[in-house]
Short mmCIF file of C-alpha atoms and ligand atoms in Angstrom, two decimals:
data_model
loop_
_atom_site.label_atom_id
_atom_site.label_comp_id
_atom_site.label_asym_id
_atom_site.label_seq_id
_atom_site.Cartn_x
_atom_site.Cartn_y
_atom_site.Cartn_z
CA UNK A 1 0.00 0.00 0.00
CA UNK A 2 1.66 3.28 -1.09
CA UNK A 3 1.89 5.99 1.52
CA UNK A 4 -0.38 9.01 1.51
CA UNK A 5 1.28 11.81 -0.46
CA UNK A 6 0.37 14.50 2.04
CA UNK A 7 1.88 12.38 4.79
CA UNK A 8 5.06 11.85 2.75
CA UNK A 9 5.55 15.60 2.39
CA UNK A 10 4.37 16.29 5.91
CA UNK A 11 1.71 18.79 4.87
CA UNK A 12 -2.03 18.82 5.45
CA UNK A 13 -4.65 18.44 2.76
CA UNK A 14 -5.48 22.15 2.64
CA UNK A 15 -1.90 23.18 1.97
CA UNK A 16 -1.31 25.78 -0.71
CA UNK A 17 0.94 25.21 -3.71
CA UNK A 18 3.71 27.23 -2.10
CA UNK A 19 3.50 25.29 1.16
CA UNK A 20 3.80 22.05 -0.81
CA UNK A 21 6.78 23.39 -2.73
CA UNK A 22 8.42 24.54 0.49
CA UNK A 23 7.90 21.15 2.12
CA UNK A 24 9.41 19.33 -0.86
CA UNK A 25 12.33 21.73 -1.02
CA UNK A 26 13.11 21.00 2.62
CA UNK A 27 12.87 17.23 2.13
CA UNK A 28 14.89 17.35 -1.08
CA UNK A 29 17.68 19.14 0.76
CA UNK A 30 17.74 16.57 3.51
CA UNK A 31 17.36 13.49 1.36
CA UNK A 32 19.17 14.29 -1.87
CA UNK A 33 21.58 11.37 -2.39
CA UNK A 34 24.49 13.71 -3.13
CA UNK A 35 24.08 15.21 0.31
CA UNK A 36 22.78 12.46 2.49
CA UNK A 37 25.16 9.51 2.30
CA UNK A 38 24.56 8.02 5.72
CA UNK A 39 20.89 7.15 5.60
CA UNK A 40 20.54 3.94 3.55
CA UNK A 41 16.87 4.72 2.98
CA UNK A 42 17.53 8.26 1.77
CA UNK A 43 17.23 7.26 -1.86
CA UNK A 44 13.85 5.58 -1.54
CA UNK A 45 12.58 8.37 0.69
CA UNK A 46 13.74 10.92 -1.83
CA UNK A 47 11.93 9.04 -4.60
CA UNK A 48 8.76 8.94 -2.54
CA UNK A 49 8.95 12.66 -1.84
CA UNK A 50 9.59 13.40 -5.51
CA UNK A 51 6.60 11.29 -6.52
CA UNK A 52 4.36 12.99 -3.96
CA UNK A 53 5.53 16.39 -5.15
CA UNK A 54 4.96 15.45 -8.76
CA UNK A 55 1.31 14.72 -7.98
CA UNK A 56 0.50 17.44 -5.46
CA UNK A 57 2.16 20.26 -7.41
CA UNK A 58 -0.07 19.61 -10.41
CA UNK A 59 -3.60 20.92 -9.74
CA UNK A 60 -5.30 18.37 -12.03
CA UNK A 61 -3.44 15.41 -10.60
CA UNK A 62 -3.95 16.68 -7.08
CA UNK A 63 -7.71 16.88 -7.64
CA UNK A 64 -7.76 13.33 -8.98
CA UNK A 65 -5.71 12.13 -6.04
CA UNK A 66 -7.91 13.95 -3.50
CA UNK A 67 -11.04 12.39 -4.98
CA UNK A 68 -9.88 8.88 -5.86
CA UNK A 69 -6.51 8.30 -4.21
CA UNK A 70 -3.65 6.31 -5.71
CA UNK A 71 -6.12 4.13 -7.60
CA UNK A 72 -7.57 7.21 -9.35
CA UNK A 73 -4.15 8.26 -10.60
CA UNK A 74 -3.35 4.80 -11.89
CA UNK A 75 -6.67 4.35 -13.70
CA UNK A 76 -6.16 7.83 -15.15
CA UNK A 77 -3.05 6.53 -16.88
CA UNK A 78 -0.53 8.36 -14.71
CA UNK A 79 2.69 6.75 -13.58
CA UNK A 80 5.38 8.53 -11.60
CA UNK A 81 8.66 9.72 -13.06
CA UNK A 82 10.30 8.07 -10.11
CA UNK A 83 9.94 4.48 -11.27
CA UNK A 84 13.37 4.19 -12.87
CA UNK A 85 16.91 4.43 -11.58
CA UNK A 86 18.06 7.23 -9.34
CA UNK A 87 19.76 8.86 -12.32
CA UNK A 88 16.48 8.88 -14.23
CA UNK A 89 14.70 10.44 -11.31
CA UNK A 90 17.30 13.13 -10.88
CA UNK A 91 17.41 13.99 -14.55
CA UNK A 92 13.64 14.12 -14.80
CA UNK A 93 13.54 16.52 -11.88
CA UNK A 94 16.76 18.41 -12.26
CA UNK A 95 17.48 18.26 -15.99
CA UNK A 96 15.90 19.96 -18.93
CA UNK A 97 15.28 23.59 -19.56
CA UNK A 98 12.40 24.17 -17.17
CA UNK A 99 13.74 21.92 -14.52
CA UNK A 100 12.47 21.71 -11.04
CA UNK A 101 15.97 22.53 -9.95
CA UNK A 102 15.67 26.00 -11.44
CA UNK A 103 12.19 26.22 -10.01
CA UNK A 104 13.32 25.33 -6.51
CA UNK A 105 16.64 27.03 -6.26
CA UNK A 106 16.33 29.90 -8.71
CA UNK A 107 18.85 31.32 -11.10
CA UNK A 108 18.82 28.27 -13.28
CA UNK A 109 17.71 30.01 -16.45
CA UNK A 110 19.55 28.70 -19.45
CA UNK A 111 20.05 30.57 -22.69
CA UNK A 112 18.79 33.93 -23.86
CA UNK A 113 15.51 35.28 -22.46
CA UNK A 114 12.48 35.60 -24.72
CA UNK A 115 10.86 39.04 -25.11
CA UNK A 116 8.00 40.12 -22.86
CA UNK A 117 4.39 40.67 -23.88
CA UNK A 118 2.88 44.12 -24.37
CA UNK A 119 -0.71 45.19 -23.71
CA UNK A 120 -2.32 48.12 -25.50
CA UNK A 121 -5.89 49.29 -25.00
CA UNK A 122 -8.03 50.77 -27.77
CA UNK A 123 -11.55 52.14 -27.69
CA UNK A 124 -13.98 51.61 -30.54
CA UNK A 125 -17.60 52.62 -31.12
CA UNK A 126 -20.63 50.37 -31.50
CA UNK A 127 -20.78 51.36 -35.16
CA UNK A 128 -17.24 49.98 -35.49
CA UNK A 129 -18.32 46.76 -33.77
CA UNK A 130 -20.89 46.44 -36.57
CA UNK A 131 -18.42 46.78 -39.41
CA UNK A 132 -15.06 45.88 -37.91
CA UNK A 133 -12.34 48.49 -38.09
CA UNK A 134 -8.64 48.86 -38.84
CA UNK A 135 -6.76 50.70 -36.10
CA UNK A 136 -3.22 51.86 -35.84
CA UNK A 137 -1.90 51.30 -32.32
CA UNK A 138 1.19 53.00 -30.93
CA UNK A 139 3.38 51.61 -28.19
CA UNK A 140 6.96 51.46 -27.04
CA UNK A 141 8.82 48.19 -27.29
CA UNK A 142 12.27 46.76 -26.88
CA UNK A 143 13.40 46.42 -30.48
CA UNK A 144 16.44 45.30 -32.40
CA UNK A 145 18.88 48.23 -32.55
CA UNK A 146 18.67 49.96 -35.91
CA UNK A 147 22.32 50.92 -35.96
CA UNK A 148 23.99 47.56 -35.27
CA UNK A 149 21.02 45.38 -36.35
CA UNK A 150 21.27 43.54 -33.09
CA UNK A 151 24.87 42.40 -33.09
CA UNK A 152 25.93 45.10 -30.62
CA UNK A 153 28.99 46.21 -32.55
CA UNK A 154 29.65 49.62 -34.02
CA UNK A 155 29.06 49.12 -37.77
CA UNK A 156 32.32 48.31 -39.57
CA UNK A 157 34.14 47.14 -36.45
CA UNK A 158 35.11 43.49 -35.95
CA UNK A 159 33.28 41.02 -33.81
CA UNK A 160 35.45 38.40 -32.22
CA UNK A 161 34.68 35.02 -30.76
CA UNK A 162 34.13 35.13 -27.01
CA UNK A 163 37.17 33.73 -25.19
CA UNK A 164 35.21 32.83 -22.08
CA UNK A 165 32.99 30.27 -23.79
CA UNK A 166 34.99 29.72 -26.96
CA UNK A 167 32.01 30.82 -29.04
CA UNK A 168 29.59 28.26 -27.65
CA UNK A 169 27.58 30.85 -25.73
CA UNK A 170 27.30 28.47 -22.79
CA UNK A 171 29.58 27.71 -19.92
CA UNK A 172 29.58 25.13 -17.20
CA UNK A 173 29.35 26.72 -13.83
CA UNK A 174 29.91 25.05 -10.52
CA UNK A 175 27.29 26.26 -8.13
CA UNK A 176 27.18 25.71 -4.43
CA UNK A 177 23.69 24.74 -3.43
CA UNK A 178 21.95 23.07 -0.58
CA UNK A 179 22.75 19.79 -2.32
CA UNK A 180 26.45 20.50 -2.32
CA UNK A 181 28.28 21.46 -5.49
CA UNK A 182 26.28 21.17 -8.68
CA UNK A 183 27.62 21.62 -12.19
CA UNK A 184 25.25 23.60 -14.30
CA UNK A 185 25.32 24.77 -17.88
CA UNK A 186 24.22 28.36 -18.30
CA UNK A 187 24.47 31.34 -20.60
CA UNK A 188 28.02 32.69 -20.80
CA UNK A 189 28.28 35.76 -18.56
CA UNK A 190 30.89 37.42 -20.79
CA UNK A 191 28.93 37.39 -24.08
CA UNK A 192 25.41 36.89 -22.72
CA UNK A 193 25.04 33.63 -24.61
CA UNK A 194 25.83 34.91 -28.07
CA UNK A 195 29.30 33.42 -28.35
CA UNK A 196 30.62 36.61 -29.91
CA UNK A 197 31.73 39.94 -28.56
CA UNK A 198 31.95 43.35 -30.16
CA UNK A 199 35.36 44.97 -29.93
CA UNK A 200 33.74 48.37 -30.13
CA UNK A 201 30.19 48.49 -28.76
CA UNK A 202 27.48 50.09 -30.87
CA UNK A 203 27.20 53.81 -30.18
CA UNK A 204 23.44 53.76 -30.20
CA UNK A 205 22.60 50.83 -27.90
CA UNK A 206 25.98 50.52 -26.16
CA UNK A 207 26.21 46.79 -26.80
CA UNK A 208 23.04 44.84 -26.06
CA UNK A 209 21.86 45.18 -29.65
CA UNK A 210 18.43 46.27 -28.49
CA UNK A 211 16.79 49.60 -27.72
CA UNK A 212 13.37 50.91 -26.78
CA UNK A 213 11.58 52.30 -29.79
CA UNK A 214 8.14 53.70 -30.50
CA UNK A 215 6.27 51.35 -32.79
CA UNK A 216 3.01 51.40 -34.63
CA UNK A 217 1.00 48.39 -35.66
CA UNK A 218 -2.07 48.12 -37.88
CA UNK A 219 -4.63 46.02 -36.09
CA UNK A 220 -7.72 44.59 -37.72
CA UNK A 221 -10.48 44.65 -35.14
CA UNK A 222 -13.08 42.10 -36.24
CA UNK A 223 -16.80 42.89 -36.33
CA UNK A 224 -18.75 41.56 -33.36
CA UNK A 225 -15.98 42.01 -30.79
CA UNK A 226 -16.96 42.67 -27.19
CA UNK A 227 -15.52 44.93 -24.53
CA UNK A 228 -12.60 43.30 -22.72
CA UNK A 229 -11.72 40.87 -25.50
CA UNK A 230 -8.09 40.77 -26.57
CA UNK A 231 -6.52 40.45 -29.98
CA UNK A 232 -3.19 38.66 -29.84
CA UNK A 233 -0.54 39.56 -32.39
CA UNK A 234 2.07 36.90 -32.13
CA UNK A 235 5.65 38.12 -32.15
CA UNK A 236 4.83 41.84 -32.03
CA UNK A 237 5.88 42.29 -28.38
CA UNK A 238 9.29 43.12 -26.94
CA UNK A 239 12.29 41.70 -28.79
CA UNK A 240 13.96 38.83 -26.97
CA UNK A 241 17.65 38.52 -26.26
CA UNK A 242 19.60 37.49 -29.33
CA UNK A 243 18.42 34.06 -30.45
CA UNK A 244 15.25 34.08 -28.35
CA UNK A 245 11.75 34.77 -29.72
CA UNK A 246 9.95 38.09 -29.23
CA UNK A 247 6.89 38.43 -26.97
CA UNK A 248 3.35 39.01 -28.16
CA UNK A 249 1.25 42.15 -28.48
CA UNK A 250 -2.18 42.05 -26.86
CA UNK A 251 -4.67 44.66 -28.03
CA UNK A 252 -7.43 44.95 -25.44
CA UNK A 253 -10.64 46.31 -26.94
CA UNK A 254 -13.00 48.59 -25.02
CA UNK A 255 -16.31 49.40 -26.68
CA UNK A 256 -17.36 52.96 -25.86
CA UNK A 257 -20.69 53.54 -24.15
CA UNK A 258 -23.39 54.68 -26.57
CA UNK A 259 -26.21 56.56 -24.84
CA UNK A 260 -28.68 55.43 -27.49
CA UNK A 261 -28.14 51.70 -27.04
CA UNK A 262 -27.57 49.05 -24.46
CA UNK A 263 -25.78 45.99 -25.78
CA UNK A 264 -26.89 42.49 -24.84
CA UNK A 265 -24.60 40.15 -26.70
CA UNK A 266 -25.58 40.46 -30.34
CA UNK A 267 -28.78 42.35 -29.56
CA UNK A 268 -29.25 46.07 -28.97
CA UNK A 269 -31.89 47.68 -26.78
CA UNK A 270 -33.09 51.24 -27.26
CA UNK A 271 -35.88 53.16 -25.52
CA UNK A 272 -38.44 55.37 -27.29
CA UNK A 273 -40.65 57.79 -25.40
CA UNK A 274 -44.29 57.50 -26.49
CA UNK A 275 -46.93 60.06 -25.42
CA UNK A 276 -49.71 58.48 -23.37
CA UNK A 277 -52.31 59.39 -25.98
CA UNK A 278 -50.33 57.70 -28.77
CA UNK A 279 -49.89 54.64 -26.59
CA UNK A 280 -53.73 54.52 -26.40
CA UNK A 281 -54.49 54.91 -30.09
CA UNK A 282 -51.28 53.71 -31.74
CA UNK A 283 -48.97 55.62 -34.05
CA UNK A 284 -45.45 55.82 -35.36
CA UNK A 285 -42.23 57.00 -33.71
CA UNK A 286 -38.64 57.33 -34.87
CA UNK A 287 -36.10 54.98 -33.30
CA UNK A 288 -32.32 55.18 -33.68
CA UNK A 289 -30.53 52.15 -35.16
CA UNK A 290 -26.91 51.63 -36.18
CA UNK A 291 -28.22 51.74 -39.76
CA UNK A 292 -29.88 55.16 -39.26
CA UNK A 293 -33.26 56.23 -37.90
CA UNK A 294 -36.22 53.91 -38.47
CA UNK A 295 -39.97 54.48 -38.24
CA UNK A 296 -41.47 52.09 -35.75
CA UNK A 297 -45.17 51.34 -35.48
CA UNK A 298 -46.52 51.54 -31.92
CA UNK A 299 -49.66 49.40 -31.58
CA UNK A 300 -52.76 50.84 -29.93
CA UNK A 301 -52.80 50.00 -26.23
CA UNK A 302 -49.00 49.66 -25.92
CA UNK A 303 -47.82 49.63 -22.32
CA UNK A 304 -44.51 50.83 -20.92
CA UNK A 305 -41.99 48.05 -21.48
CA UNK A 306 -43.65 46.82 -24.66
CA UNK A 307 -40.90 45.82 -27.11
CA UNK A 308 -40.92 46.12 -30.85
CA UNK A 309 -38.25 43.85 -32.33
CA UNK A 310 -36.34 44.88 -35.44
CA UNK A 311 -34.69 41.74 -36.77
CA UNK A 312 -31.26 42.04 -38.34
CA UNK A 313 -30.46 45.46 -36.90
CA UNK A 314 -28.32 44.16 -34.02
CA UNK A 315 -24.65 43.17 -34.15
CA UNK A 316 -22.87 40.34 -35.94
CA UNK A 317 -21.03 37.65 -34.00
CA UNK A 318 -17.27 37.24 -34.15
CA UNK A 319 -17.88 34.15 -36.26
CA UNK A 320 -19.66 36.33 -38.80
CA UNK A 321 -23.13 34.88 -38.43
CA UNK A 322 -26.18 36.98 -39.22
CA UNK A 323 -26.86 40.04 -37.14
CA UNK A 324 -28.85 40.03 -33.93
CA UNK A 325 -31.97 42.13 -33.35
CA UNK A 326 -32.68 45.58 -32.01
CA UNK A 327 -35.41 45.77 -29.39
CA UNK A 328 -37.25 49.09 -29.26
CA UNK A 329 -38.71 49.49 -25.77
CA UNK A 330 -41.78 51.69 -25.27
CA UNK A 331 -41.66 54.20 -22.42
CA UNK A 332 -45.09 55.79 -22.03
CA UNK A 333 -44.83 59.46 -21.10
CA UNK A 334 -47.69 61.18 -19.27
CA UNK A 335 -47.84 64.97 -19.88
CA UNK A 336 -46.92 66.95 -16.77
CA UNK A 337 -48.96 70.04 -17.62
CA UNK A 338 -52.26 70.44 -19.42
CA UNK A 339 -54.00 73.60 -20.64
CA UNK A 340 -57.55 74.19 -19.40
CA UNK A 341 -58.94 72.88 -22.66
CA UNK A 342 -56.73 69.78 -22.65
CA UNK A 343 -57.74 69.05 -19.08
CA UNK A 344 -61.42 69.26 -20.06
CA UNK A 345 -60.80 66.75 -22.89
CA UNK A 346 -58.91 64.42 -20.57
CA UNK A 347 -61.75 64.57 -18.05
CA UNK A 348 -64.25 63.73 -20.78
CA UNK A 349 -62.15 60.74 -21.82
CA UNK A 350 -61.77 59.69 -18.21
CA UNK A 351 -65.55 59.78 -17.69
CA UNK A 352 -66.10 57.99 -20.97
CA UNK A 353 -63.74 55.21 -19.89
CA UNK A 354 -65.94 54.67 -16.84
CA UNK A 355 -64.35 56.93 -14.26
CA UNK A 356 -62.52 54.61 -11.90
ZN1 ZN B 401 23.22 48.88 -31.46
ZN1 ZN B 402 30.88 33.80 -24.15
#
């Protein structure tokens, strides 16, 4: 019978992700076979802890384990990384580019850093939601230096191979960690991972090959978009370090309030004020639509809140299906002041309708 994972890590079932990570870090320090050579069970304990951490640090697996235990994980097709030799276990946890080692002990980033993402907000009108619109957005981004084209050298000056790494861009570094000394491969500190060095740094960027520049981008905002939705433009974010990909640009769309309309998904709602007398006998009023003003027939006896639906005058969906509807809501308006003559007529009507 395998031991309970929470018990293995010495945490309770409500523990947060960071508490679980902390508990594993502590155990890993104590039990790592490079450090703990006296306890003959250290290796199997370390494997158990690694297996428990592998499950409890993954929200999906943790949920499965909480609900169905070890059996649930096995029937779900999961098997631990810790089944093989100690070398396999260590390389699965401490090897690779996004290794747990880097995660636990920090500073383990290998190679050049990718560029960051950029967010830009734009505001569009409801009329532009109807048709879609092309917008030019402006933002500042880390960009490849225009003078040296990213190589960091003053144009025309030589670039030599980095002596520190011999051009490989990577060096092995011996790090002292809680596990003792660990040999790690990382980006060369002298050349920043590029393998080459400028003899005379670029005058404009002073060497990194990148600079902050104002940029513009033409963004196609599709019809039917809603407030808060984002358009992702892959690769249009900050430039990465040499050899790493750029980040993305996110254009966040805000749809401006329009006092004439309330939006409900693909439908629009507008309110028309109808005089009480017209509400009694029926008539026609003008209602605004995104396609211009429309005459709307108000049926005799219309009450406040009565809706006249105009099909096809709402908004399209992002998928380009047919447009929604516009609902014209009747708001019956009672006159606040009457002339003597109007009052007499209203009294006559009142009596004719049966008084009370
Ligand atoms: Zn430059
Ligand atoms: Zn180097």
